[in-house]
Short mmCIF file of C-alpha atoms and ligand atoms in Angstrom, two decimals:
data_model
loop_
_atom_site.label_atom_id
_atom_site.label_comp_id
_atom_site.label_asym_id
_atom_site.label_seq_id
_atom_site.Cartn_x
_atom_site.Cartn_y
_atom_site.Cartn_z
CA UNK A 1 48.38 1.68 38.76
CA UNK A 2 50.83 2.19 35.82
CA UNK A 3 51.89 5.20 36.68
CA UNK A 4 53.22 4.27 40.32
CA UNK A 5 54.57 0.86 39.37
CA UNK A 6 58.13 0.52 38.61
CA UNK A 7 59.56 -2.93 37.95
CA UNK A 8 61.36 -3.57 41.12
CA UNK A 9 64.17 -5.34 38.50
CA UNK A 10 64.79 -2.54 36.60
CA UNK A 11 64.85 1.27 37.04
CA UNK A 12 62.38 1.79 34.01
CA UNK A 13 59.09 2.40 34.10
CA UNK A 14 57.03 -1.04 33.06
CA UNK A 15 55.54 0.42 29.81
CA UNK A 16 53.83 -3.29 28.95
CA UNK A 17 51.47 -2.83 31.76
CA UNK A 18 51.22 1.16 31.09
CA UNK A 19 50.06 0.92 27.33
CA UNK A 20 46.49 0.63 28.17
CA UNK A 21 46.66 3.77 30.55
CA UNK A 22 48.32 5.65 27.88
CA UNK A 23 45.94 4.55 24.97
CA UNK A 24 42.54 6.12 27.15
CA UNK A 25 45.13 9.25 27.04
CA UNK A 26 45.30 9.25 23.90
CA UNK A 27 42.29 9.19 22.81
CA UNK A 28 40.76 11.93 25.38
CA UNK A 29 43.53 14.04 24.01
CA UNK A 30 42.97 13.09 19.88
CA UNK A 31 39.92 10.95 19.89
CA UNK A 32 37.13 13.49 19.99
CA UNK A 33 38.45 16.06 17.09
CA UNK A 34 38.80 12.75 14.97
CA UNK A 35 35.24 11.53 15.50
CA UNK A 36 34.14 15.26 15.28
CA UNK A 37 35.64 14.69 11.90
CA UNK A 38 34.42 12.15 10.85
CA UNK A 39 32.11 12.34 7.85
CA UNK A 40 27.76 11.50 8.57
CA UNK A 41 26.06 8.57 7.30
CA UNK A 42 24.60 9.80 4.13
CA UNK A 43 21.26 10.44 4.04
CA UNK A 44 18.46 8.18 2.94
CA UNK A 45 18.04 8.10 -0.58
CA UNK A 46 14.16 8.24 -2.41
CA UNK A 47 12.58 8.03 -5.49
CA UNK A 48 9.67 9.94 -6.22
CA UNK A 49 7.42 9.11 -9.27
CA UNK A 50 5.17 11.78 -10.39
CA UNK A 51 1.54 10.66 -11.53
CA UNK A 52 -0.31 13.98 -11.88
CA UNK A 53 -3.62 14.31 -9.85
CA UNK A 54 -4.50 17.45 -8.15
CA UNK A 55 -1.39 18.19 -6.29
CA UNK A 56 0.28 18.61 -9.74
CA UNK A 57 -2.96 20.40 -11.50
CA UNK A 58 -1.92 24.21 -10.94
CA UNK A 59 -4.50 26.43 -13.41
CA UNK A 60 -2.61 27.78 -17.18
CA UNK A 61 -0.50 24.03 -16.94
CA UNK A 62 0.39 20.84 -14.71
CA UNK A 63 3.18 20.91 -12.52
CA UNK A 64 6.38 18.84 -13.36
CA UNK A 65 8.20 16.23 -10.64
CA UNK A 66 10.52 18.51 -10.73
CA UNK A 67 8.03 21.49 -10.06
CA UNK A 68 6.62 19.24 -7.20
CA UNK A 69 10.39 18.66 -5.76
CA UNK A 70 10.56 22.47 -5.89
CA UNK A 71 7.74 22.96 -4.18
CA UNK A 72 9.42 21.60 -1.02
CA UNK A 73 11.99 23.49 0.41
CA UNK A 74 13.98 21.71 3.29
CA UNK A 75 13.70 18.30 1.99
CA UNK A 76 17.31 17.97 1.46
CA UNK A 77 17.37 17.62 5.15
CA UNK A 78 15.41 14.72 5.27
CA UNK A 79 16.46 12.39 1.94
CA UNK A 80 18.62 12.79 -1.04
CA UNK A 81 15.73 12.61 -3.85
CA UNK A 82 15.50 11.79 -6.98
CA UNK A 83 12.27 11.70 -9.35
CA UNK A 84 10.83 10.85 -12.63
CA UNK A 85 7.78 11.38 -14.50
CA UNK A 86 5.72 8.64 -15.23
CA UNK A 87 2.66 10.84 -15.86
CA UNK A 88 0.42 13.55 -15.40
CA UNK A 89 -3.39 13.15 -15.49
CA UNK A 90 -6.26 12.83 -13.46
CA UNK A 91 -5.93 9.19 -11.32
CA UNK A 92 -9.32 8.69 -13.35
CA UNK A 93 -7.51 8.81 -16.31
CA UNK A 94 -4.73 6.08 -15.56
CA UNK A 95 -5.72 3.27 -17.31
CA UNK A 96 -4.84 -0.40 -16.33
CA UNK A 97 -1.88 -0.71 -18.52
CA UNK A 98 -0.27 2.21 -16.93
CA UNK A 99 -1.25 0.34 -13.94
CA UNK A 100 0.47 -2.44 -14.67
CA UNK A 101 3.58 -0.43 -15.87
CA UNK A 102 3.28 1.60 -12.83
CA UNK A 103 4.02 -1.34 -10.79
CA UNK A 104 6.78 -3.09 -13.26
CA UNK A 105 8.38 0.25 -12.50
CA UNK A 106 8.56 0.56 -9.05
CA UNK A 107 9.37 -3.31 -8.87
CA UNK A 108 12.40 -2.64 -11.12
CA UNK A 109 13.36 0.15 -9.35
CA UNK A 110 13.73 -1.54 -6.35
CA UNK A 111 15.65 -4.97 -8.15
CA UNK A 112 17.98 -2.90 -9.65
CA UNK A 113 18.88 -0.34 -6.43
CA UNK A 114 20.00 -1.73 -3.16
CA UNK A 115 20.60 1.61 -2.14
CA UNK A 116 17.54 3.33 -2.17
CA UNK A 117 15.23 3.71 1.00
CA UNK A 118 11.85 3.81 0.03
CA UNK A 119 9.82 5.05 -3.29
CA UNK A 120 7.09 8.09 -3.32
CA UNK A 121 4.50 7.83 -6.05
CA UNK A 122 1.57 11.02 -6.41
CA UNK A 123 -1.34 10.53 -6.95
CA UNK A 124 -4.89 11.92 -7.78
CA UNK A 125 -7.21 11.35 -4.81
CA UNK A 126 -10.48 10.54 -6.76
CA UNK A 127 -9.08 6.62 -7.41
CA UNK A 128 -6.08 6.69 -5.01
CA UNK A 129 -7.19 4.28 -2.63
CA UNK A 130 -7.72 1.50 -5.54
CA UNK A 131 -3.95 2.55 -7.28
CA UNK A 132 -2.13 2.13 -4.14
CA UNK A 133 -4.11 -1.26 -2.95
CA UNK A 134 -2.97 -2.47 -6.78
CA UNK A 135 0.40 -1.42 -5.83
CA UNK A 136 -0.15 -3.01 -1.89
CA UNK A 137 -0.88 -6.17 -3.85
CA UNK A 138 2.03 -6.26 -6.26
CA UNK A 139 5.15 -4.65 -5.20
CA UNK A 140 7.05 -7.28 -3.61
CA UNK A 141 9.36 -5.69 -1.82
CA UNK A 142 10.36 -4.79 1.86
CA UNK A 143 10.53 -1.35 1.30
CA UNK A 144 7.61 1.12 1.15
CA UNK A 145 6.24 2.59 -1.56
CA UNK A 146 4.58 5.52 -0.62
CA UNK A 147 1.23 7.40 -2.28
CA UNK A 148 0.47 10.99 -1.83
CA UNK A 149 -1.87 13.65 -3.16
CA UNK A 150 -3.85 16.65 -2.55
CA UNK A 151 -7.34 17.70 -1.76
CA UNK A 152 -6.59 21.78 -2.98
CA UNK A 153 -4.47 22.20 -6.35
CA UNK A 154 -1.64 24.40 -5.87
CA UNK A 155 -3.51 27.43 -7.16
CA UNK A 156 -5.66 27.56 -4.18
CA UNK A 157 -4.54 29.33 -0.80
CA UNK A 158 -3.75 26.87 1.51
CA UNK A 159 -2.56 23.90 -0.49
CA UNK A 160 -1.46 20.99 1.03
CA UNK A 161 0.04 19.65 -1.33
CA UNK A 162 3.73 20.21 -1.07
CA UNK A 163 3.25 19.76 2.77
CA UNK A 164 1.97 16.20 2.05
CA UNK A 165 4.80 15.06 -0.58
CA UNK A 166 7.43 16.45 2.19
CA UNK A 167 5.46 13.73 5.07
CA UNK A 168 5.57 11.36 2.19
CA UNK A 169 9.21 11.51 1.55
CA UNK A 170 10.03 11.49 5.43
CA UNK A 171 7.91 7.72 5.88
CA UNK A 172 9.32 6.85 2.57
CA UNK A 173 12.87 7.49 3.75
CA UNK A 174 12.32 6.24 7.55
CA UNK A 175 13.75 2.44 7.86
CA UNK A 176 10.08 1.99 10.57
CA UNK A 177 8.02 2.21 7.48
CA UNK A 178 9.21 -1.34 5.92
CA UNK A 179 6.95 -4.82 5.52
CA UNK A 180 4.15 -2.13 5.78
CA UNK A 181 2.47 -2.95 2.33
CA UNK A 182 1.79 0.81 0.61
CA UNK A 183 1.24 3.71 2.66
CA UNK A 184 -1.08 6.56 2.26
CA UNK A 185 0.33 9.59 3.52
CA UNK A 186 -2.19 13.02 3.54
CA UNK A 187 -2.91 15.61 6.19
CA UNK A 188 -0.28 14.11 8.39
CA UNK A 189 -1.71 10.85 8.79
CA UNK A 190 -0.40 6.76 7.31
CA UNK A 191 -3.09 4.68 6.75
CA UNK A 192 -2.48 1.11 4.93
CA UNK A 193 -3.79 1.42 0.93
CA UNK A 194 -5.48 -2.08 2.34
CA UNK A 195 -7.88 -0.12 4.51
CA UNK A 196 -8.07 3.28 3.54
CA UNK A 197 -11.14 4.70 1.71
CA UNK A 198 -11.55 8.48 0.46
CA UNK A 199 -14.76 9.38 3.34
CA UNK A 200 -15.48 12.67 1.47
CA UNK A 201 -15.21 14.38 -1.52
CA UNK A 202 -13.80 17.65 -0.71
CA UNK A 203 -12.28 17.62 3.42
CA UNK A 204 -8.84 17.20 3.72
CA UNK A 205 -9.29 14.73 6.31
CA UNK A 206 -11.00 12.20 3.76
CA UNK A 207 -8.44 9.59 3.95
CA UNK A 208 -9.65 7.40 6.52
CA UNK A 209 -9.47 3.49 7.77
CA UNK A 210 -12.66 3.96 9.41
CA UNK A 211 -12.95 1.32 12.46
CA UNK A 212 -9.33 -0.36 11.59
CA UNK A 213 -7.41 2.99 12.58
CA UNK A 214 -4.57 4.24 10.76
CA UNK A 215 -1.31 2.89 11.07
CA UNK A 216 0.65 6.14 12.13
CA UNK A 217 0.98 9.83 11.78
CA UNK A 218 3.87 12.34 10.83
CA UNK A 219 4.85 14.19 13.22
CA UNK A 220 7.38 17.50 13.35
CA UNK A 221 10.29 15.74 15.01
CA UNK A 222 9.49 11.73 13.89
CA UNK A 223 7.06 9.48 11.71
CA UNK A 224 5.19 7.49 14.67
CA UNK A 225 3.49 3.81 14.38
CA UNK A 226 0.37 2.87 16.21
CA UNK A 227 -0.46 -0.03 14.41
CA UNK A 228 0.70 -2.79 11.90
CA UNK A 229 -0.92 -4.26 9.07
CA UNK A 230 -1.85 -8.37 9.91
CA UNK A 231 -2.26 -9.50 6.31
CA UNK A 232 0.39 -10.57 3.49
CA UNK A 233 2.26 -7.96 2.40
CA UNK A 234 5.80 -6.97 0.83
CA UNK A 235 7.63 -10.32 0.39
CA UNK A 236 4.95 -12.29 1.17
CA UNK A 237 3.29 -11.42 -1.39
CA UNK A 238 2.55 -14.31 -4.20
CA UNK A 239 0.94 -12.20 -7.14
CA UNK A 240 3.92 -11.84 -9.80
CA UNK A 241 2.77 -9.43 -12.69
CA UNK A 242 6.08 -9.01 -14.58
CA UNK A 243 4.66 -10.62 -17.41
CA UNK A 244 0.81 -10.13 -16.85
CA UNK A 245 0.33 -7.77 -19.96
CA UNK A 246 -3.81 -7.62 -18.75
CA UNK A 247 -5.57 -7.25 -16.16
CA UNK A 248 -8.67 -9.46 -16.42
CA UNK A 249 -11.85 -7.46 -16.23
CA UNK A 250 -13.98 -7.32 -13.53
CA UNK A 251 -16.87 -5.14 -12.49
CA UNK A 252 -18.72 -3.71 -9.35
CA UNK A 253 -22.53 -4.13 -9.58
CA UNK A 254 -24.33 -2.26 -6.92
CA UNK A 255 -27.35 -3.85 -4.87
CA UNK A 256 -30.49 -1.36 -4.11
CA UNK A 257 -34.05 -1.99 -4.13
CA UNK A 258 -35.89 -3.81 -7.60
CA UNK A 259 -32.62 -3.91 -9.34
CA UNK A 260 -32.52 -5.69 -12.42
CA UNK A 261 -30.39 -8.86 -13.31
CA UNK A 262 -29.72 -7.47 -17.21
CA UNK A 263 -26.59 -5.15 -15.54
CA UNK A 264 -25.14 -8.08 -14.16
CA UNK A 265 -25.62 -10.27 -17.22
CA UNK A 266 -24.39 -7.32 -20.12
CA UNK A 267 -21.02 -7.43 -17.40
CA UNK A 268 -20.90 -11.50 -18.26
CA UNK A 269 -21.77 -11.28 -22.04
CA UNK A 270 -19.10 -8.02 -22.36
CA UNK A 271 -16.60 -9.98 -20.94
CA UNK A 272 -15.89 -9.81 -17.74
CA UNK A 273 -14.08 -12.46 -15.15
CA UNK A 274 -15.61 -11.69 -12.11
CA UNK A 275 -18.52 -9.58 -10.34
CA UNK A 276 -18.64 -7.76 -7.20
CA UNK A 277 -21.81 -7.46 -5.77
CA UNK A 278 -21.73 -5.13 -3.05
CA UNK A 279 -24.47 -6.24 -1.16
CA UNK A 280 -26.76 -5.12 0.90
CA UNK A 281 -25.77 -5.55 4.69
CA UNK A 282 -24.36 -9.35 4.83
CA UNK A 283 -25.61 -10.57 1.93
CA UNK A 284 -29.20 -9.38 0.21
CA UNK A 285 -29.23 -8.68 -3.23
CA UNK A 286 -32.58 -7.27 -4.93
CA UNK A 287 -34.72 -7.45 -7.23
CA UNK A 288 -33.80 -9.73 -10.57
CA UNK A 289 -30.13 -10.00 -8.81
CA UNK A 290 -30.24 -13.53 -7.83
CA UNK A 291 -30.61 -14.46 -11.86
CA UNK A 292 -28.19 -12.51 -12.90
CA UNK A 293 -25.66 -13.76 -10.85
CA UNK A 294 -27.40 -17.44 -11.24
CA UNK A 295 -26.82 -16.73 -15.11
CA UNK A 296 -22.93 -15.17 -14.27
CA UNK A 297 -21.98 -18.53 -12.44
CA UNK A 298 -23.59 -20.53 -15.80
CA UNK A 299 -20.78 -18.82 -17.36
CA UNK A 300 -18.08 -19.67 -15.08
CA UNK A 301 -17.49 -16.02 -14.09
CA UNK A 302 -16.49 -15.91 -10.40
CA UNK A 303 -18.70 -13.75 -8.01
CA UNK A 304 -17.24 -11.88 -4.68
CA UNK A 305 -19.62 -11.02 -2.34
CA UNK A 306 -19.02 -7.05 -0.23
CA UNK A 307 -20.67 -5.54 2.07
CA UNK A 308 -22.31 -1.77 0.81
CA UNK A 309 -22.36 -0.27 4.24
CA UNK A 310 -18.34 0.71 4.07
CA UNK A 311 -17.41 -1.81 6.69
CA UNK A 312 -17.65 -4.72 7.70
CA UNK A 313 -17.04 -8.43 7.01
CA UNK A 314 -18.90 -11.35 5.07
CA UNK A 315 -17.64 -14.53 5.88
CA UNK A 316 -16.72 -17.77 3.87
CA UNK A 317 -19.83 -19.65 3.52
CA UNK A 318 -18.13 -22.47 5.76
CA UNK A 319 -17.30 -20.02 8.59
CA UNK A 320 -21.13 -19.07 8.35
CA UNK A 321 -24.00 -20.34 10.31
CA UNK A 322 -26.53 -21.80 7.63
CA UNK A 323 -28.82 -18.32 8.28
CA UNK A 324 -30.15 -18.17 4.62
CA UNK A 325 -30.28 -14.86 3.30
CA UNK A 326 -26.64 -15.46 1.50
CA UNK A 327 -26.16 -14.84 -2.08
CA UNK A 328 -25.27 -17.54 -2.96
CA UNK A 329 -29.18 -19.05 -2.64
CA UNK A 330 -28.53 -21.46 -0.10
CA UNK A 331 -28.67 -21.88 3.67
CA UNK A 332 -31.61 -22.47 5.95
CA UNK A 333 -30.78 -26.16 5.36
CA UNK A 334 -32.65 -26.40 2.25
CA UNK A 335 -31.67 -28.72 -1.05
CA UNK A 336 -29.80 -26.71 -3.50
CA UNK A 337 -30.83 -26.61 -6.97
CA UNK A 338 -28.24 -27.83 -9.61
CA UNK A 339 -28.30 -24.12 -10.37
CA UNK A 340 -27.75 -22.85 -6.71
CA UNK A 341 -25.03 -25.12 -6.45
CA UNK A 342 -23.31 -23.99 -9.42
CA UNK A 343 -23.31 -20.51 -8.19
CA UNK A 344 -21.90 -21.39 -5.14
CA UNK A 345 -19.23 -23.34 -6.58
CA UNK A 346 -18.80 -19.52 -8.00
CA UNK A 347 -19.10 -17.54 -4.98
CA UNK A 348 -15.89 -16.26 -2.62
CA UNK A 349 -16.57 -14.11 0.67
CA UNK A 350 -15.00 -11.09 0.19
CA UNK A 351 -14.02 -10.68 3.52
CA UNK A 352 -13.93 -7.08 4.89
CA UNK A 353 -12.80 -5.58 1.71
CA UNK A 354 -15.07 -3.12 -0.10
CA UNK A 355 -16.53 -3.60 -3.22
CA UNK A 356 -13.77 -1.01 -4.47
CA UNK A 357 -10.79 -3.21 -2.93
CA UNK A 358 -12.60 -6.57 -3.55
CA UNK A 359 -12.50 -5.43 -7.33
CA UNK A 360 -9.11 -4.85 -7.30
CA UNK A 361 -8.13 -8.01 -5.22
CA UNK A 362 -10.41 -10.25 -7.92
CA UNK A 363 -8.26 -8.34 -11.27
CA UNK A 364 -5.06 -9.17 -8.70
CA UNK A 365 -5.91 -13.11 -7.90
CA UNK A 366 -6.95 -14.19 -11.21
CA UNK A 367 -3.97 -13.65 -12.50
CA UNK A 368 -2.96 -16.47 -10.67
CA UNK A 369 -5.69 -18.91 -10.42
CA UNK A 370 -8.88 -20.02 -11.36
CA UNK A 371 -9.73 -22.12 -8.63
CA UNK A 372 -12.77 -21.10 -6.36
CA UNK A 373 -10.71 -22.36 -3.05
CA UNK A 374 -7.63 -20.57 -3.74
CA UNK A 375 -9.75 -17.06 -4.79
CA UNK A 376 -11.21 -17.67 -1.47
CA UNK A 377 -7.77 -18.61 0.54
CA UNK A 378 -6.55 -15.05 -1.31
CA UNK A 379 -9.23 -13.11 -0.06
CA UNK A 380 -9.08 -14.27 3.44
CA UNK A 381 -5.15 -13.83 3.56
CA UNK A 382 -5.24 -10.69 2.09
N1 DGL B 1 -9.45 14.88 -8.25
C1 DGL B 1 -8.34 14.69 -9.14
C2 DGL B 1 -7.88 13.26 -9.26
O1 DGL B 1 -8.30 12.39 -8.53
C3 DGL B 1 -8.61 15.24 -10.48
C4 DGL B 1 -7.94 16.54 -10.73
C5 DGL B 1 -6.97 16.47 -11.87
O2 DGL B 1 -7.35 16.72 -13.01
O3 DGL B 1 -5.80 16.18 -11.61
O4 DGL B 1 -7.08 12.98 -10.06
#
């Protein structure tokens, strides 16, 4: 021990071997003021970008982003926040454009700021789960963007809204919520814009991943993850949009009983890309159907195939047993027409996205090709 040695040599006490002793002194004496002292990591910093929707739509006039940050007492505890309004309409209003600038935005945001944690974007609920799944799809970045709303405006008794933004801020600003894709934060609950569908019209438990389970919830002392999305997301992403300036169109055509091919054939002669037929169970269309979609393929205008029943997968025709019954006419092991084979050549799986999502994957992928193998590669990767 230091203290008891003495260098038999000299009289002195050997302070090379005591130093160590002394520094441990030291700092029990000085140490723990200084650290006391010392100033806390600052606190994550977010970005909120106002939308409008019915968290915003108080009666006599809309409120502001910086109404909304307002509204939220206490968040200073959880984020330093900053906001900006990029609108303020119903989510039925935002057109593709804004869309598409919505997106550029948050992209450039997150280019041109290292610092900042994670991004909040509102959101009306009607359309919510197909702006965030365009935003899932294009943001390329590994930190979340994160979409909230309300079911009750914030002239009704009992809003949720400012409760929501607050949850929405705290996965936003928590480093677990990166490589997630875009979350949907409501009624304490993250679900990935992938999977989530609005259930019911008016319950503020309508944002639900049915079967796939949501990814976490938001809890009073943490935000807590269950599960993790398997598909591309964030930097693996491969859909670039910075210069897309349109979104090609593409519409949802409904299968039910006798319905008639003309819907599916004014969608091909107005202009449109690609059809979703959201058929019934694993594949039935109705009625005139088949020739409409016969007719859309005749026109090189891709067709995506999705289930009506709200879950549930269709397969690549190639991961299929020859069953017949397929939209695409074939199967069963009979010879295709010229005309059959055409409209598979047209035809991509659409996987276990709904006809909502599948729409919004289609607009995404043809941005980027126009090859039937690579539309179906994208839909089974995303
Ligand atoms: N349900 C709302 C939405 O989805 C509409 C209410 C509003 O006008 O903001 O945007």
């Amino acid at each position: 021990m230091c203290a008891l040695y003495t260098d038999p040599m000299s009289s002195s006490w050997n302070w090379r071997r005591c130093w160590p002793v002394a520094l441990v002194l030291a700092m029990l004496a000085f140490g723990q003021p200084l650290l006391a002292q010392r100033p806390q990591d600052p606190l994550p910093r977010v970005h909120f970008v106002a939308t409008g929707g019915t968290i915003s739509n108080r009666e006599g006039g809309r409120l502001s982003a910086e109404e909304l940050v307002k509204s939220m007492p206490g968040v200073e505890r959880f984020a330093r926040l900053t906001h900006e309004q990029f609108a303020n309409v119903a989510s039925s209003e935002l057109s593709l454009a804004q869309w598409l600038a919505l997106s550029k935005r948050i992209n450039e945001l997150f280019a041109t700021d290292q610092e900042l944690a994670g991004i909040v974007v509102t959101s009306g609920t009607d359309t919510l789960e197909e702006t965030s799944f365009f935003l899932h799809l294009t943001v390329r970045d590994p930190r979340p963007v994160v979409v909230v709303g309300s079911m009750r405006n914030p002239s009704t008794v009992g809003y949720e809204g400012a409760a929501n933004l607050l949850q929405g801020v705290r996965v936003a600003a928590d480093p677990l919520s990166r490589n997630k894709g875009t979350l949907v934060v409501l009624n304490d609950e993250i679900n990935s814009a992938r999977n989530v569908t609005k259930t019911d019209a008016l319950r503020l438990q309508t944002f639900r991943s049915r079967e796939l389970g949501m990814l976490g919830v938001v809890d009073r002392d943490r935000v807590v993850y269950f599960n993790q999305i398997t598909q591309r997301t964030n930097e693996r992403l491969e859909f670039d949009i910075t210069k897309v300036t349109q979104l090609p169109r593409v519409d949802v055509i409904m299968v039910y009983q006798g319905a008639p091919a003309d819907l599916i054939k004014a969608a091909v002669d107005n202009g449109a890309r690609g059809i979703v037929i959201a058929v019934a169970g694993a594949g039935a269309t109705s009625g005139d159907q088949s020739e409409g979609l016969t007719y859309a393929a005749s026109k090189g205008v891709f067709i995506v195939t999705s289930t009506r029943s709200g879950s549930g997968r269709i397969a690549p025709p190639q991961q299929r047993p020859r069953d017949g019954g397929a939209t695409d006419g074939g199967g069963g092991g009979f010879q295709l027409s010229p005309e059959q084979q055409r409209r598979r050549q047209f035809t991509i799986a659409g996987e276990d996205h709904t006809p909502i999502k599948a729409r919004v994957l289609l607009m995404v992928a043809l941005t980027k090709t126009t090859e039937r193998a690579e539309l179906q590669r994208i839909f089974s990767e995303y």
